[in-house]
Short mmCIF file of C-alpha atoms in Angstrom, two decimals:
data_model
loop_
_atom_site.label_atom_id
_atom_site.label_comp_id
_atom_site.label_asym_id
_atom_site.label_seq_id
_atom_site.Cartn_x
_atom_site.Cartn_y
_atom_site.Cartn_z
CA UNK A 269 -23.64 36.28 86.99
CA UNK A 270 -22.02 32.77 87.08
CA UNK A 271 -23.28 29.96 89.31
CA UNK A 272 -20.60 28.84 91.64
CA UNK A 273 -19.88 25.05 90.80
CA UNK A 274 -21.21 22.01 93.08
CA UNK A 275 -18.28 19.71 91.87
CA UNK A 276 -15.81 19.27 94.26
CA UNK A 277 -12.20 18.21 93.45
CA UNK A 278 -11.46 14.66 95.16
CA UNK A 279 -9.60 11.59 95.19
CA UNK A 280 -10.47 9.19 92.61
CA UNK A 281 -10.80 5.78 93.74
CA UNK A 282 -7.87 5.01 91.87
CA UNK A 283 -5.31 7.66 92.95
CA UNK A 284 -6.51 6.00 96.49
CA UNK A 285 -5.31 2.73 95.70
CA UNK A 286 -2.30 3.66 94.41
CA UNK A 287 -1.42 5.99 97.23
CA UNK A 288 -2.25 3.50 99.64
CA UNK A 289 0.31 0.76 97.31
CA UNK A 290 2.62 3.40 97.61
CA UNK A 291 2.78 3.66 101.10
CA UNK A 292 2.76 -0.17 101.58
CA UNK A 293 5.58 -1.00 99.66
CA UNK A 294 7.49 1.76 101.28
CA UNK A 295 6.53 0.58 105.28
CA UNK A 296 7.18 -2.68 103.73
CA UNK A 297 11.03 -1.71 102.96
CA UNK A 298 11.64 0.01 106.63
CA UNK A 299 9.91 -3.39 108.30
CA UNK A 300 13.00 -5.15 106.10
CA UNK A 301 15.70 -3.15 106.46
CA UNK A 302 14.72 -3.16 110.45
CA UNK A 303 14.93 -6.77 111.07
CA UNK A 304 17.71 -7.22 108.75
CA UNK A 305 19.88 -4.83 110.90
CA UNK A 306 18.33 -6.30 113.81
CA UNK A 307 19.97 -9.82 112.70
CA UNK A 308 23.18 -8.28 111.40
CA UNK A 309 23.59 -6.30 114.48
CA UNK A 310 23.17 -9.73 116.34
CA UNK A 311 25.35 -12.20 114.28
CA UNK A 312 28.76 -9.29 115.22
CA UNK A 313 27.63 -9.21 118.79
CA UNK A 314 27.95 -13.39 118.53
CA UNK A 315 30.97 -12.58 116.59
CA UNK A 316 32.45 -10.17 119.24
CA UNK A 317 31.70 -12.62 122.21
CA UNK A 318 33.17 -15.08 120.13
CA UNK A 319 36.41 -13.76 119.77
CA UNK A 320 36.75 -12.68 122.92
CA UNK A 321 35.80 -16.18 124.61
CA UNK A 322 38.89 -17.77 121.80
CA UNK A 323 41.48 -14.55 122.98
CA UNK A 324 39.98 -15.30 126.42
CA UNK A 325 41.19 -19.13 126.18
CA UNK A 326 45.02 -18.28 124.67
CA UNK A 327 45.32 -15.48 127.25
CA UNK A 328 44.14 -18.36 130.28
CA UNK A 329 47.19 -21.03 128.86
CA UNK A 330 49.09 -18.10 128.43
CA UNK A 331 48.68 -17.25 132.56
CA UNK A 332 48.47 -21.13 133.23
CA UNK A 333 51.85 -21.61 131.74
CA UNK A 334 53.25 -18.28 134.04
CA UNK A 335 51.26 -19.71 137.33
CA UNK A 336 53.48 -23.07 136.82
CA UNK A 337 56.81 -20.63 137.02
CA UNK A 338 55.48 -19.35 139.89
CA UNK A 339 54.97 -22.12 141.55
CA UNK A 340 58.47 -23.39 140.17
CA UNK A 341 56.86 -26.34 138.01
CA UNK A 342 58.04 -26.77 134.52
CA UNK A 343 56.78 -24.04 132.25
CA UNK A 344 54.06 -27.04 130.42
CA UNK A 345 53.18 -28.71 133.64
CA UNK A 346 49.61 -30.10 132.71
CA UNK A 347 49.60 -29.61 128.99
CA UNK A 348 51.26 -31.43 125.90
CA UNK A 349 50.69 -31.06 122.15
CA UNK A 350 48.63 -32.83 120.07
CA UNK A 351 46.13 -32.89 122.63
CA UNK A 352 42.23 -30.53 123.23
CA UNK A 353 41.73 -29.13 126.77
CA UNK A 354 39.29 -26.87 127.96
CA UNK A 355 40.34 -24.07 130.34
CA UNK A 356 38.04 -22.25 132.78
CA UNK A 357 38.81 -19.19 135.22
CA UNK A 358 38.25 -20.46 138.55
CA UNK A 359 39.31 -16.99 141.05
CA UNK A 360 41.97 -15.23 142.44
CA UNK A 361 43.64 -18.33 144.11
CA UNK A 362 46.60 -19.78 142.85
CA UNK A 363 46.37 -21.31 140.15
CA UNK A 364 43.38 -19.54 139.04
CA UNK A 365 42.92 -21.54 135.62
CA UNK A 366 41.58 -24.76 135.46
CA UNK A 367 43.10 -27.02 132.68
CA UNK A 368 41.11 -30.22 131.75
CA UNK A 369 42.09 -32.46 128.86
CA UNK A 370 39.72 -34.03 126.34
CA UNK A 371 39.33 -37.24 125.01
CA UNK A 372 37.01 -36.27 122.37
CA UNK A 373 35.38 -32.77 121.35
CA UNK A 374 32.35 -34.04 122.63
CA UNK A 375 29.19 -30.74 122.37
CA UNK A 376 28.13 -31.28 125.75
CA UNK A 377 31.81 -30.62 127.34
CA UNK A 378 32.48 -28.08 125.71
CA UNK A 379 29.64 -25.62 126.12
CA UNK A 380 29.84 -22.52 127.66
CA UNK A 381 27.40 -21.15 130.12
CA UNK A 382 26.47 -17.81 131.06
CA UNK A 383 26.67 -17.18 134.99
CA UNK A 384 26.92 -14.52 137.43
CA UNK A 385 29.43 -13.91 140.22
CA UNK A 386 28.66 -12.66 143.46
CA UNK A 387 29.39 -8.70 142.36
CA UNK A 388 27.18 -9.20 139.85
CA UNK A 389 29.35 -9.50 137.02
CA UNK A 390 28.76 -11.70 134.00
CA UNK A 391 31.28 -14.81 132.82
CA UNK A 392 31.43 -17.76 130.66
CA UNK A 393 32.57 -21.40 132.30
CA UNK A 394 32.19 -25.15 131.30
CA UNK A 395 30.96 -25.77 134.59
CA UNK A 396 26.90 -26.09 134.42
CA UNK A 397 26.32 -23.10 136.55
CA UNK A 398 23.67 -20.16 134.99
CA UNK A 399 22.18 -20.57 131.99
CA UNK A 400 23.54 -22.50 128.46
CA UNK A 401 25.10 -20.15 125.82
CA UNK A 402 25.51 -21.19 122.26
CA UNK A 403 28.95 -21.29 122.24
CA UNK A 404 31.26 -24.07 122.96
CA UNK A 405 35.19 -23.36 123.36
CA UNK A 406 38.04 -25.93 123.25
CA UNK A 407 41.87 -25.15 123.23
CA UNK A 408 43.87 -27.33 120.55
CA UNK A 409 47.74 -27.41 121.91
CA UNK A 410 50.90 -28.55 119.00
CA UNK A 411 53.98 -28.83 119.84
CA UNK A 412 56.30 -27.28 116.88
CA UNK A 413 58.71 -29.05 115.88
CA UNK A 414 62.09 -27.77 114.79
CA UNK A 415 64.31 -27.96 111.39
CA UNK A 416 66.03 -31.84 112.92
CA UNK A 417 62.64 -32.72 113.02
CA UNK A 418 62.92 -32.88 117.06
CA UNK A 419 60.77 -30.45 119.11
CA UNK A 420 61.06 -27.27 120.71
CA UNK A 421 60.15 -25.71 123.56
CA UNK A 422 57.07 -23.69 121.73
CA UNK A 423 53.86 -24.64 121.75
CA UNK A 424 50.67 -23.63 119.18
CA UNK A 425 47.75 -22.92 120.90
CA UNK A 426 44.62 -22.48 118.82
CA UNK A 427 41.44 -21.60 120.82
CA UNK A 428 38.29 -22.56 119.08
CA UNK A 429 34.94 -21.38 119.62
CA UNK A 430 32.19 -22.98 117.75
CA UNK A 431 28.33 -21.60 117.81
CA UNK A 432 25.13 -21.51 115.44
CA UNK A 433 23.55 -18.99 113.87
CA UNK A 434 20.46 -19.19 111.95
CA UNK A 435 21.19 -22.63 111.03
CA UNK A 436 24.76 -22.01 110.34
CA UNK A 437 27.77 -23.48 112.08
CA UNK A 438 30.44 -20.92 112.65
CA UNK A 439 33.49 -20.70 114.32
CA UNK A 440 36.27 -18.62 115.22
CA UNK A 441 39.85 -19.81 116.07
CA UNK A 442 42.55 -17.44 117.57
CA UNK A 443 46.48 -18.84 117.70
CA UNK A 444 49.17 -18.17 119.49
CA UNK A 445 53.17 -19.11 120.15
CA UNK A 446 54.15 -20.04 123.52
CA UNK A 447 57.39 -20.24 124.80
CA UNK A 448 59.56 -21.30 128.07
CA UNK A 449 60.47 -17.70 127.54
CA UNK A 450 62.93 -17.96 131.02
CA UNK A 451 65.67 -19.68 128.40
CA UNK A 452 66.16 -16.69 126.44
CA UNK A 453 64.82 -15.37 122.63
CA UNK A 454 63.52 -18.09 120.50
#
């Protein structure tokens, strides 16, 4: 008759630290690839709300320049080229942009702040209401000119929105043609 054996199969020391290694290196990699989503998934979210605050700007000259028709000014009342404004949504009352010329892109008129309205609805305005965002908006307006060298009726406007992230500055700019589009085609 045999003797039944008193060794018992086990983990070397070594197959332990290796295991262990193993598993390191592999919680390592998920910790990595979470907080480099994390950051990717927040630099398009700055880069969605910056778009939208430059398409945001065109669209507000776009409705200043119709309010003025309205209210049977010329179709530029209040804005000429060459020149940076900023332009803020101020309600439903007529006109219900604000248009403010620059003298200088200076960082503290141009930021945008977060605030709240009274339905509890979330907007960005140059006024110091709420709290600061990191983004700061400007509108550059050009007149173009045409092939005498004189100049239309059509105006650029380029909406620029400026903002850091991670030690980066970025910025997005969104352009448009504007017309006095009551004389007809261009």
């Amino acid at each position: 008759m045999k003797k039944p054996s008193t060794q018992h199969s086990a983990f070397t020391l070594v197959e332990v630290i290796i295991g262990v290694a193993i598993l390191s290196i592999v919680m390592a990699s998920i910790t990595v690839l979470t907080i480099v989503s994390i950051q990717a998934n927040q630099a398009n979210v700055n880069r969605l709300t910056a778009y939208y605050l430059a398409q945001e700007g065109v669209e507000g000259l776009r409705n200043y320049r119709d309010s003025n028709w309205m209210q049977n000014y010329t179709w530029d009342k209040s804005f000429s080229g060459g020149t940076d404004y900023k332009i803020d949504y101020q309600s439903l009352s007529a006109p219900p942009w604000e248009l403010t010329m620059l003298n200088n892109i200076d960082p503290d008129t141009t930021l945008l702040y977060l605030a709240t309205d009274e339905y509890g609805r979330n907007y960005y305005t140059h006024q110091e209401e709420g709290e600061a965002s990191k983004f700061h908006r400007y509108l550059h307006i050009t007149r173009v000119a045409n092939d005498d060298g004189g100049e239309e009726d059509i105006i650029e406007v380029t909406a620029i929105v400026e903002w850091e992230d991670h030690g980066r500055e970025l910025d997005i700019q969104v352009s448009s043609l504007l017309t006095d589009w009551r004389e007809g085609p261009i």
